[in-house]
Amino acid sequence: MTNNLGIYIHIPFCDKKCNYCDFYSGASTPEKRREYVERLSEEIRKWGALTARPIDTLYIGGGTPSLLSFEEPGLILAAVRESFSLSPDAEITVEANPSDPDFIPAAKKAGINRISFGIQSANDDELELLGRRHNFAAAKKAVSLARKAGFKNISADIMLGLPNSDITSLKKSIDEILALDTEHISAYILKIEENTPFYNLPLELPDEDGTADQYLYLCDRMRAAGYGHYEISNFAKKGFESRHNNRYWKDLEYIGIGPSAHSFFEGKRFYYPRDINAFITEPKTVADGDGGDSDEFIMLALRLSRGLVFSELKERFNMDLPESVIKKAKLFEKGGLLAVDDDRISLTERGMLVSNGIISKLLGEI
């Protein structure tokens, strides 16, 4: 395993909850943010004192990090630099809402070099239904401002399977988002979570076949536009794959700081409870068992388009994949869901649509 670590920092504030979102966040006030950033900085310094391992990826997510004041991103980055050995070429990402244009120069000034905009759709009626604060004109402006500020690594989110959507509505979003020419695009199929406003609404959602058609159409369009499909939900121009998220999928270690943030550090998994006030008052983590075993490694590797590489499994666990797994994989290959080669097993794009079931069946053979 690499000796490097990643850091995830959670900013648990939103002006309003989007109708589909189950990520942890609460109301934002200047006083609450100030308290939070102070405690967050203390917690960053605490973790920095516990390890000398260098940091090569840093991801600031939320919530809505772009609600931070002009000075606060710099305070957070200063705490990281004081506490850890941050690699000179570290990938430093922040999530941003397109409705917060003033945040963009603040992020660049702080030393952030990658920005991810939650655009979701180019159709304003869909954005309104989702409960987003921006329209697509604001998204275009935000990407333009990021370019002018000097960002050379920009990511955009797009959502599939939205209420009342079809290939025609998705085509408009893809056309418009591709025209922004961002280096990275993340695509998520809408999932209705229990603790969200959407859960109690009578929504007209595409059926499974309709959603699958949207996903496969998106994959074709991304490929034609020069984006590599490197993970189930992620596409990138060459050299712009998310290094931080690749850390998760390669089962490498990271420290998550903030309420609801999860960690995998020194072989253990743990998390902070979903409670802003408890974090500010007395931050504590909750144990979540061991991490990094071979089953976990196989499961995560199969999310990547490159798949499970047998030599990497051997190197990390001194383990050969059982022949029963290869045999099961070849059955899925006949159905067009997997590719089985001499050196790896990988999901096809059709297989990615039912990845959880396939991975579960393969792990059942170990």
Short mmCIF file of C-alpha atoms in Angstrom, two decimals:
data_model
loop_
_atom_site.label_atom_id
_atom_site.label_comp_id
_atom_site.label_asym_id
_atom_site.label_seq_id
_atom_site.Cartn_x
_atom_site.Cartn_y
_atom_site.Cartn_z
CA MET A 1 0.00 0.00 0.00
CA THR A 2 1.13 3.55 -0.68
CA ASN A 3 2.28 5.46 2.38
CA ASN A 4 0.38 8.59 1.29
CA LEU A 5 -2.91 9.60 2.86
CA GLY A 6 -5.91 11.53 1.62
CA ILE A 7 -7.99 13.91 3.70
CA TYR A 8 -11.72 14.53 3.37
CA ILE A 9 -13.16 17.61 5.12
CA HIS A 10 -16.93 17.94 5.50
CA ILE A 11 -18.57 21.38 5.47
CA PRO A 12 -22.01 20.65 6.96
CA PHE A 13 -23.94 23.75 5.90
CA CYS A 14 -26.68 24.39 3.35
CA ASP A 15 -28.99 27.35 2.72
CA LYS A 16 -31.69 24.80 1.95
CA LYS A 17 -31.83 21.05 1.48
CA CYS A 18 -32.26 19.84 -2.07
CA ASN A 19 -35.29 17.62 -2.52
CA TYR A 20 -33.20 14.49 -3.22
CA CYS A 21 -30.28 14.95 -0.83
CA ASP A 22 -29.57 12.78 2.22
CA PHE A 23 -26.05 14.09 2.89
CA TYR A 24 -25.65 15.56 6.36
CA SER A 25 -25.98 19.35 6.64
CA GLY A 26 -27.65 22.04 8.72
CA ALA A 27 -28.42 25.74 8.66
CA SER A 28 -25.60 28.21 8.11
CA THR A 29 -24.99 31.45 10.04
CA PRO A 30 -21.74 33.44 10.16
CA GLU A 31 -21.37 32.67 13.88
CA LYS A 32 -21.96 28.92 13.42
CA ARG A 33 -19.51 28.77 10.51
CA ARG A 34 -16.87 30.62 12.53
CA GLU A 35 -17.29 28.22 15.45
CA TYR A 36 -17.17 25.27 13.11
CA VAL A 37 -14.05 26.36 11.22
CA GLU A 38 -12.25 27.00 14.51
CA ARG A 39 -13.09 23.52 15.82
CA LEU A 40 -12.38 21.95 12.44
CA SER A 41 -8.91 23.56 12.41
CA GLU A 42 -8.23 22.20 15.90
CA GLU A 43 -9.29 18.74 14.81
CA ILE A 44 -7.08 18.94 11.70
CA ARG A 45 -4.12 19.81 13.94
CA LYS A 46 -4.96 16.90 16.24
CA TRP A 47 -4.84 14.43 13.35
CA GLY A 48 -1.67 16.01 11.99
CA ALA A 49 0.05 15.29 15.30
CA LEU A 50 -0.89 11.61 15.03
CA THR A 51 0.74 10.80 11.69
CA ALA A 52 3.73 11.85 9.63
CA ARG A 53 2.38 10.29 6.43
CA PRO A 54 2.31 12.76 3.51
CA ILE A 55 -1.00 14.00 2.09
CA ASP A 56 -1.43 13.88 -1.69
CA THR A 57 -5.20 14.46 -2.01
CA LEU A 58 -7.52 16.78 -0.11
CA TYR A 59 -11.26 16.95 -0.76
CA ILE A 60 -13.57 19.54 0.80
CA GLY A 61 -17.18 18.43 0.39
CA GLY A 62 -20.57 18.99 1.88
CA GLY A 63 -23.11 20.26 2.42
CA THR A 64 -22.17 23.41 0.57
CA PRO A 65 -18.52 24.44 1.02
CA SER A 66 -19.15 27.49 -1.18
CA LEU A 67 -21.14 29.03 1.70
CA LEU A 68 -17.84 29.66 3.48
CA SER A 69 -16.74 33.28 3.77
CA PHE A 70 -13.88 34.64 1.66
CA GLU A 71 -11.35 34.01 4.45
CA GLU A 72 -12.51 30.60 5.69
CA PRO A 73 -11.15 28.34 2.91
CA GLY A 74 -7.72 29.87 3.54
CA LEU A 75 -8.01 29.19 7.29
CA ILE A 76 -8.84 25.53 6.63
CA LEU A 77 -5.99 25.10 4.14
CA ALA A 78 -3.60 26.84 6.51
CA ALA A 79 -4.48 24.34 9.24
CA VAL A 80 -3.82 21.45 6.84
CA ARG A 81 -0.47 22.86 5.72
CA GLU A 82 0.62 23.53 9.32
CA SER A 83 -0.37 20.05 10.47
CA PHE A 84 0.50 17.71 7.59
CA SER A 85 3.15 17.29 4.96
CA LEU A 86 1.07 18.36 1.94
CA SER A 87 2.66 17.19 -1.31
CA PRO A 88 3.58 20.04 -3.71
CA ASP A 89 1.49 18.41 -6.45
CA ALA A 90 -1.44 17.48 -4.17
CA GLU A 91 -4.89 17.45 -5.74
CA ILE A 92 -7.01 19.87 -3.67
CA THR A 93 -10.73 19.75 -4.54
CA VAL A 94 -13.70 21.75 -3.31
CA GLU A 95 -17.37 21.30 -4.11
CA ALA A 96 -19.25 24.47 -5.04
CA ASN A 97 -22.78 25.55 -5.81
CA PRO A 98 -22.98 27.56 -9.06
CA SER A 99 -25.06 30.15 -7.16
CA ASP A 100 -22.02 31.20 -5.13
CA PRO A 101 -19.75 32.97 -7.64
CA ASP A 102 -17.91 35.00 -4.98
CA PHE A 103 -16.55 31.78 -3.53
CA ILE A 104 -14.56 30.96 -6.68
CA PRO A 105 -11.75 33.53 -6.22
CA ALA A 106 -11.65 32.71 -2.49
CA ALA A 107 -11.06 29.04 -3.31
CA LYS A 108 -8.30 29.86 -5.79
CA LYS A 109 -6.60 32.25 -3.37
CA ALA A 110 -6.62 29.55 -0.67
CA GLY A 111 -4.64 27.21 -2.96
CA ILE A 112 -7.47 24.94 -4.12
CA ASN A 113 -6.66 23.61 -7.61
CA ARG A 114 -9.77 21.58 -8.51
CA ILE A 115 -13.39 22.71 -8.28
CA SER A 116 -16.50 20.56 -8.67
CA PHE A 117 -19.79 22.24 -9.55
CA GLY A 118 -23.10 20.55 -8.69
CA ILE A 119 -24.79 21.50 -11.97
CA GLN A 120 -27.06 18.41 -12.19
CA SER A 121 -29.12 19.53 -15.22
CA ALA A 122 -29.22 22.13 -17.99
CA ASN A 123 -33.04 22.17 -17.85
CA ASP A 124 -34.24 24.90 -15.50
CA ASP A 125 -37.54 23.14 -14.77
CA GLU A 126 -35.59 20.08 -13.60
CA LEU A 127 -33.31 22.23 -11.44
CA GLU A 128 -36.35 23.83 -9.82
CA LEU A 129 -37.90 20.41 -9.16
CA LEU A 130 -34.64 19.19 -7.62
CA GLY A 131 -34.67 22.20 -5.27
CA ARG A 132 -31.40 23.63 -6.58
CA ARG A 133 -30.60 27.30 -5.93
CA HIS A 134 -29.19 27.93 -9.41
CA ASN A 135 -30.41 27.95 -12.99
CA PHE A 136 -28.27 26.82 -15.90
CA ALA A 137 -27.24 30.37 -16.80
CA ALA A 138 -25.65 30.62 -13.33
CA ALA A 139 -23.84 27.31 -13.94
CA LYS A 140 -22.36 28.58 -17.21
CA LYS A 141 -21.26 31.78 -15.50
CA ALA A 142 -19.66 29.85 -12.61
CA VAL A 143 -17.59 27.68 -14.95
CA SER A 144 -16.51 30.77 -16.90
CA LEU A 145 -15.51 32.55 -13.69
CA ALA A 146 -13.53 29.49 -12.57
CA ARG A 147 -11.60 29.52 -15.84
CA LYS A 148 -10.87 33.24 -15.47
CA ALA A 149 -9.72 32.64 -11.89
CA GLY A 150 -7.16 30.14 -13.20
CA PHE A 151 -8.76 26.76 -12.52
CA LYS A 152 -7.47 24.19 -14.99
CA ASN A 153 -9.30 21.22 -13.45
CA ILE A 154 -13.08 21.62 -13.27
CA SER A 155 -15.68 18.92 -12.69
CA ALA A 156 -19.43 19.04 -13.34
CA ASP A 157 -22.19 16.82 -11.91
CA ILE A 158 -25.13 15.62 -13.99
CA MET A 159 -28.12 13.58 -12.75
CA LEU A 160 -29.96 10.82 -14.61
CA GLY A 161 -33.36 9.24 -14.10
CA LEU A 162 -35.00 12.49 -13.01
CA PRO A 163 -38.79 12.80 -12.71
CA ASN A 164 -40.47 13.19 -16.12
CA SER A 165 -37.11 12.83 -17.88
CA ASP A 166 -36.29 10.93 -21.05
CA ILE A 167 -33.50 10.74 -23.61
CA THR A 168 -34.63 14.05 -25.15
CA SER A 169 -34.38 16.03 -21.89
CA LEU A 170 -31.11 14.30 -21.03
CA LYS A 171 -29.69 15.10 -24.47
CA LYS A 172 -30.16 18.81 -23.81
CA SER A 173 -28.31 18.56 -20.49
CA ILE A 174 -25.47 16.57 -22.03
CA ASP A 175 -25.17 18.96 -24.98
CA GLU A 176 -25.02 22.00 -22.73
CA ILE A 177 -22.69 20.50 -20.12
CA LEU A 178 -20.30 19.15 -22.75
CA ALA A 179 -20.18 22.66 -24.22
CA LEU A 180 -18.72 23.86 -20.89
CA ASP A 181 -15.66 21.73 -21.71
CA THR A 182 -14.92 20.72 -18.13
CA GLU A 183 -12.14 18.21 -17.53
CA HIS A 184 -14.31 15.83 -15.51
CA ILE A 185 -17.99 14.85 -15.40
CA SER A 186 -19.71 12.83 -12.67
CA ALA A 187 -23.07 11.26 -13.51
CA TYR A 188 -25.45 10.01 -10.83
CA ILE A 189 -28.70 8.12 -11.19
CA LEU A 190 -31.34 9.64 -8.91
CA LYS A 191 -32.03 7.44 -5.90
CA ILE A 192 -35.01 8.30 -3.72
CA GLU A 193 -33.78 8.31 -0.12
CA GLU A 194 -36.14 7.85 2.82
CA ASN A 195 -35.24 11.06 4.68
CA THR A 196 -35.75 13.45 1.77
CA PRO A 197 -38.71 15.52 0.46
CA PHE A 198 -38.81 13.41 -2.70
CA TYR A 199 -39.62 10.34 -0.62
CA ASN A 200 -43.14 11.60 0.10
CA LEU A 201 -43.90 13.08 -3.33
CA PRO A 202 -45.85 11.34 -6.13
CA LEU A 203 -43.03 11.45 -8.69
CA GLU A 204 -43.24 10.24 -12.29
CA LEU A 205 -39.88 8.47 -12.55
CA PRO A 206 -38.55 6.62 -15.60
CA ASP A 207 -38.82 2.84 -15.25
CA GLU A 208 -35.68 0.72 -14.94
CA ASP A 209 -35.35 0.26 -18.70
CA GLY A 210 -35.77 4.00 -19.28
CA THR A 211 -33.10 4.84 -16.71
CA ALA A 212 -30.77 2.20 -18.17
CA ASP A 213 -31.25 3.72 -21.62
CA GLN A 214 -30.33 7.15 -20.23
CA TYR A 215 -27.17 5.78 -18.63
CA LEU A 216 -26.02 3.95 -21.76
CA TYR A 217 -26.80 6.98 -23.91
CA LEU A 218 -24.71 9.15 -21.58
CA CYS A 219 -21.82 6.66 -21.74
CA ASP A 220 -21.89 6.75 -25.55
CA ARG A 221 -21.95 10.55 -25.61
CA MET A 222 -19.10 10.88 -23.13
CA ARG A 223 -16.95 8.45 -25.09
CA ALA A 224 -17.62 10.28 -28.34
CA ALA A 225 -16.65 13.57 -26.67
CA GLY A 226 -13.28 12.20 -25.54
CA TYR A 227 -14.04 11.42 -21.91
CA GLY A 228 -12.74 8.14 -20.53
CA HIS A 229 -15.26 6.16 -18.49
CA TYR A 230 -12.97 5.25 -15.62
CA GLU A 231 -15.51 4.45 -12.87
CA ILE A 232 -19.21 3.58 -12.80
CA SER A 233 -20.31 7.19 -12.32
CA ASN A 234 -17.28 9.12 -13.53
CA PHE A 235 -15.82 10.32 -16.83
CA ALA A 236 -12.64 12.33 -17.42
CA LYS A 237 -10.37 13.68 -20.09
CA LYS A 238 -7.03 11.88 -20.07
CA GLY A 239 -5.04 12.71 -16.95
CA PHE A 240 -7.97 14.33 -15.12
CA GLU A 241 -9.43 11.36 -13.23
CA SER A 242 -10.24 12.30 -9.63
CA ARG A 243 -7.17 11.25 -7.67
CA HIS A 244 -8.99 11.54 -4.35
CA ASN A 245 -11.96 9.42 -5.36
CA ASN A 246 -9.61 6.89 -6.94
CA ARG A 247 -8.16 6.51 -3.46
CA TYR A 248 -11.52 5.18 -2.24
CA TRP A 249 -11.91 2.76 -5.14
CA LYS A 250 -8.35 1.47 -4.78
CA ASP A 251 -9.04 0.87 -1.05
CA LEU A 252 -6.31 3.25 0.09
CA GLU A 253 -6.36 5.07 3.41
CA TYR A 254 -7.76 8.51 4.21
CA ILE A 255 -8.86 10.60 7.19
CA GLY A 256 -12.32 12.19 7.16
CA ILE A 257 -12.92 15.17 9.44
CA GLY A 258 -16.30 16.70 10.31
CA PRO A 259 -19.77 15.41 11.23
CA SER A 260 -20.72 12.36 9.10
CA ALA A 261 -17.15 12.11 7.69
CA HIS A 262 -15.79 8.55 7.46
CA SER A 263 -12.17 7.41 7.71
CA PHE A 264 -10.04 4.40 6.82
CA PHE A 265 -6.81 4.80 8.74
CA GLU A 266 -4.24 2.30 9.98
CA GLY A 267 -6.52 -0.58 9.00
CA LYS A 268 -9.56 0.72 10.91
CA ARG A 269 -12.78 2.36 9.75
CA PHE A 270 -14.51 4.98 11.90
CA TYR A 271 -16.69 8.08 11.54
CA TYR A 272 -17.91 11.24 13.25
CA PRO A 273 -21.63 11.23 14.18
CA ARG A 274 -24.03 13.35 12.12
CA ASP A 275 -24.24 16.21 14.65
CA ILE A 276 -22.73 19.66 14.04
CA ASN A 277 -23.19 20.80 17.63
CA ALA A 278 -21.59 17.68 19.10
CA PHE A 279 -18.62 18.14 16.76
CA ILE A 280 -18.16 21.76 17.83
CA THR A 281 -18.55 20.90 21.53
CA GLU A 282 -16.50 17.70 21.78
CA PRO A 283 -15.64 15.88 18.53
CA LYS A 284 -15.47 12.11 18.88
CA THR A 285 -15.28 9.28 16.37
CA VAL A 286 -17.21 6.02 16.39
CA ALA A 287 -15.48 2.73 15.54
CA ASP A 288 -16.78 1.00 12.40
CA GLY A 289 -14.72 -2.17 12.27
CA ASP A 290 -11.65 -3.21 10.32
CA GLY A 291 -11.10 -2.20 6.71
CA GLY A 292 -9.02 -3.21 3.74
CA ASP A 293 -9.64 -6.96 3.49
CA SER A 294 -9.64 -8.82 0.18
CA ASP A 295 -13.44 -8.79 -0.23
CA GLU A 296 -13.51 -5.03 0.16
CA PHE A 297 -10.62 -4.63 -2.28
CA ILE A 298 -12.37 -6.78 -4.91
CA MET A 299 -15.70 -4.97 -4.47
CA LEU A 300 -14.15 -1.53 -4.88
CA ALA A 301 -11.84 -2.53 -7.75
CA LEU A 302 -14.82 -3.74 -9.75
CA ARG A 303 -16.31 -0.23 -9.67
CA LEU A 304 -13.41 0.89 -11.87
CA SER A 305 -13.52 0.32 -15.61
CA ARG A 306 -10.07 -1.28 -15.43
CA GLY A 307 -11.63 -3.83 -13.09
CA LEU A 308 -9.99 -6.30 -10.75
CA VAL A 309 -6.40 -6.88 -11.87
CA PHE A 310 -5.24 -10.31 -10.69
CA SER A 311 -1.61 -9.27 -10.17
CA GLU A 312 -2.69 -6.43 -7.87
CA LEU A 313 -4.77 -8.82 -5.77
CA LYS A 314 -1.75 -11.14 -5.56
CA GLU A 315 0.60 -8.32 -4.61
CA ARG A 316 -1.62 -6.92 -1.88
CA PHE A 317 -3.00 -10.12 -0.33
CA ASN A 318 -0.76 -12.89 -1.72
CA MET A 319 -4.00 -14.33 -3.07
CA ASP A 320 -5.08 -15.87 -6.35
CA LEU A 321 -8.69 -15.41 -7.36
CA PRO A 322 -10.49 -18.75 -6.84
CA GLU A 323 -11.37 -20.61 -10.01
CA SER A 324 -15.01 -20.65 -8.89
CA VAL A 325 -15.07 -16.85 -9.18
CA ILE A 326 -13.64 -17.00 -12.71
CA LYS A 327 -16.25 -19.60 -13.63
CA LYS A 328 -19.10 -17.43 -12.26
CA ALA A 329 -17.66 -14.37 -14.03
CA LYS A 330 -17.69 -16.19 -17.37
CA LEU A 331 -21.42 -16.80 -16.97
CA PHE A 332 -21.94 -13.04 -16.60
CA GLU A 333 -19.63 -12.52 -19.58
CA LYS A 334 -21.98 -14.57 -21.75
CA GLY A 335 -24.74 -12.14 -20.77
CA GLY A 336 -22.65 -9.14 -21.78
CA LEU A 337 -22.24 -7.90 -18.21
CA LEU A 338 -18.57 -8.72 -17.57
CA ALA A 339 -15.34 -9.03 -19.52
CA VAL A 340 -13.01 -11.82 -18.41
CA ASP A 341 -9.41 -11.59 -19.62
CA ASP A 342 -6.23 -13.44 -18.70
CA ASP A 343 -5.20 -10.70 -16.28
CA ARG A 344 -8.45 -9.14 -15.01
CA ILE A 345 -12.24 -9.12 -14.63
CA SER A 346 -14.12 -5.92 -15.46
CA LEU A 347 -17.72 -4.80 -15.70
CA THR A 348 -19.13 -3.72 -19.05
CA GLU A 349 -21.26 -0.58 -19.09
CA ARG A 350 -24.37 -2.76 -19.06
CA GLY A 351 -22.89 -4.63 -16.12
CA MET A 352 -22.30 -1.37 -14.27
CA LEU A 353 -26.07 -0.86 -14.18
CA VAL A 354 -26.43 -3.98 -12.01
CA SER A 355 -23.00 -3.88 -10.38
CA ASN A 356 -24.15 -4.54 -6.81
CA GLY A 357 -25.82 -7.84 -7.73
CA ILE A 358 -22.88 -9.02 -9.84
CA ILE A 359 -20.28 -8.16 -7.21
CA SER A 360 -22.34 -9.87 -4.52
CA LYS A 361 -22.55 -13.07 -6.61
CA LEU A 362 -18.81 -13.08 -7.28
CA LEU A 363 -17.92 -12.49 -3.62
CA GLY A 364 -20.27 -15.34 -2.71
CA GLU A 365 -17.87 -17.70 -4.51
CA ILE A 366 -14.89 -16.79 -2.27
#
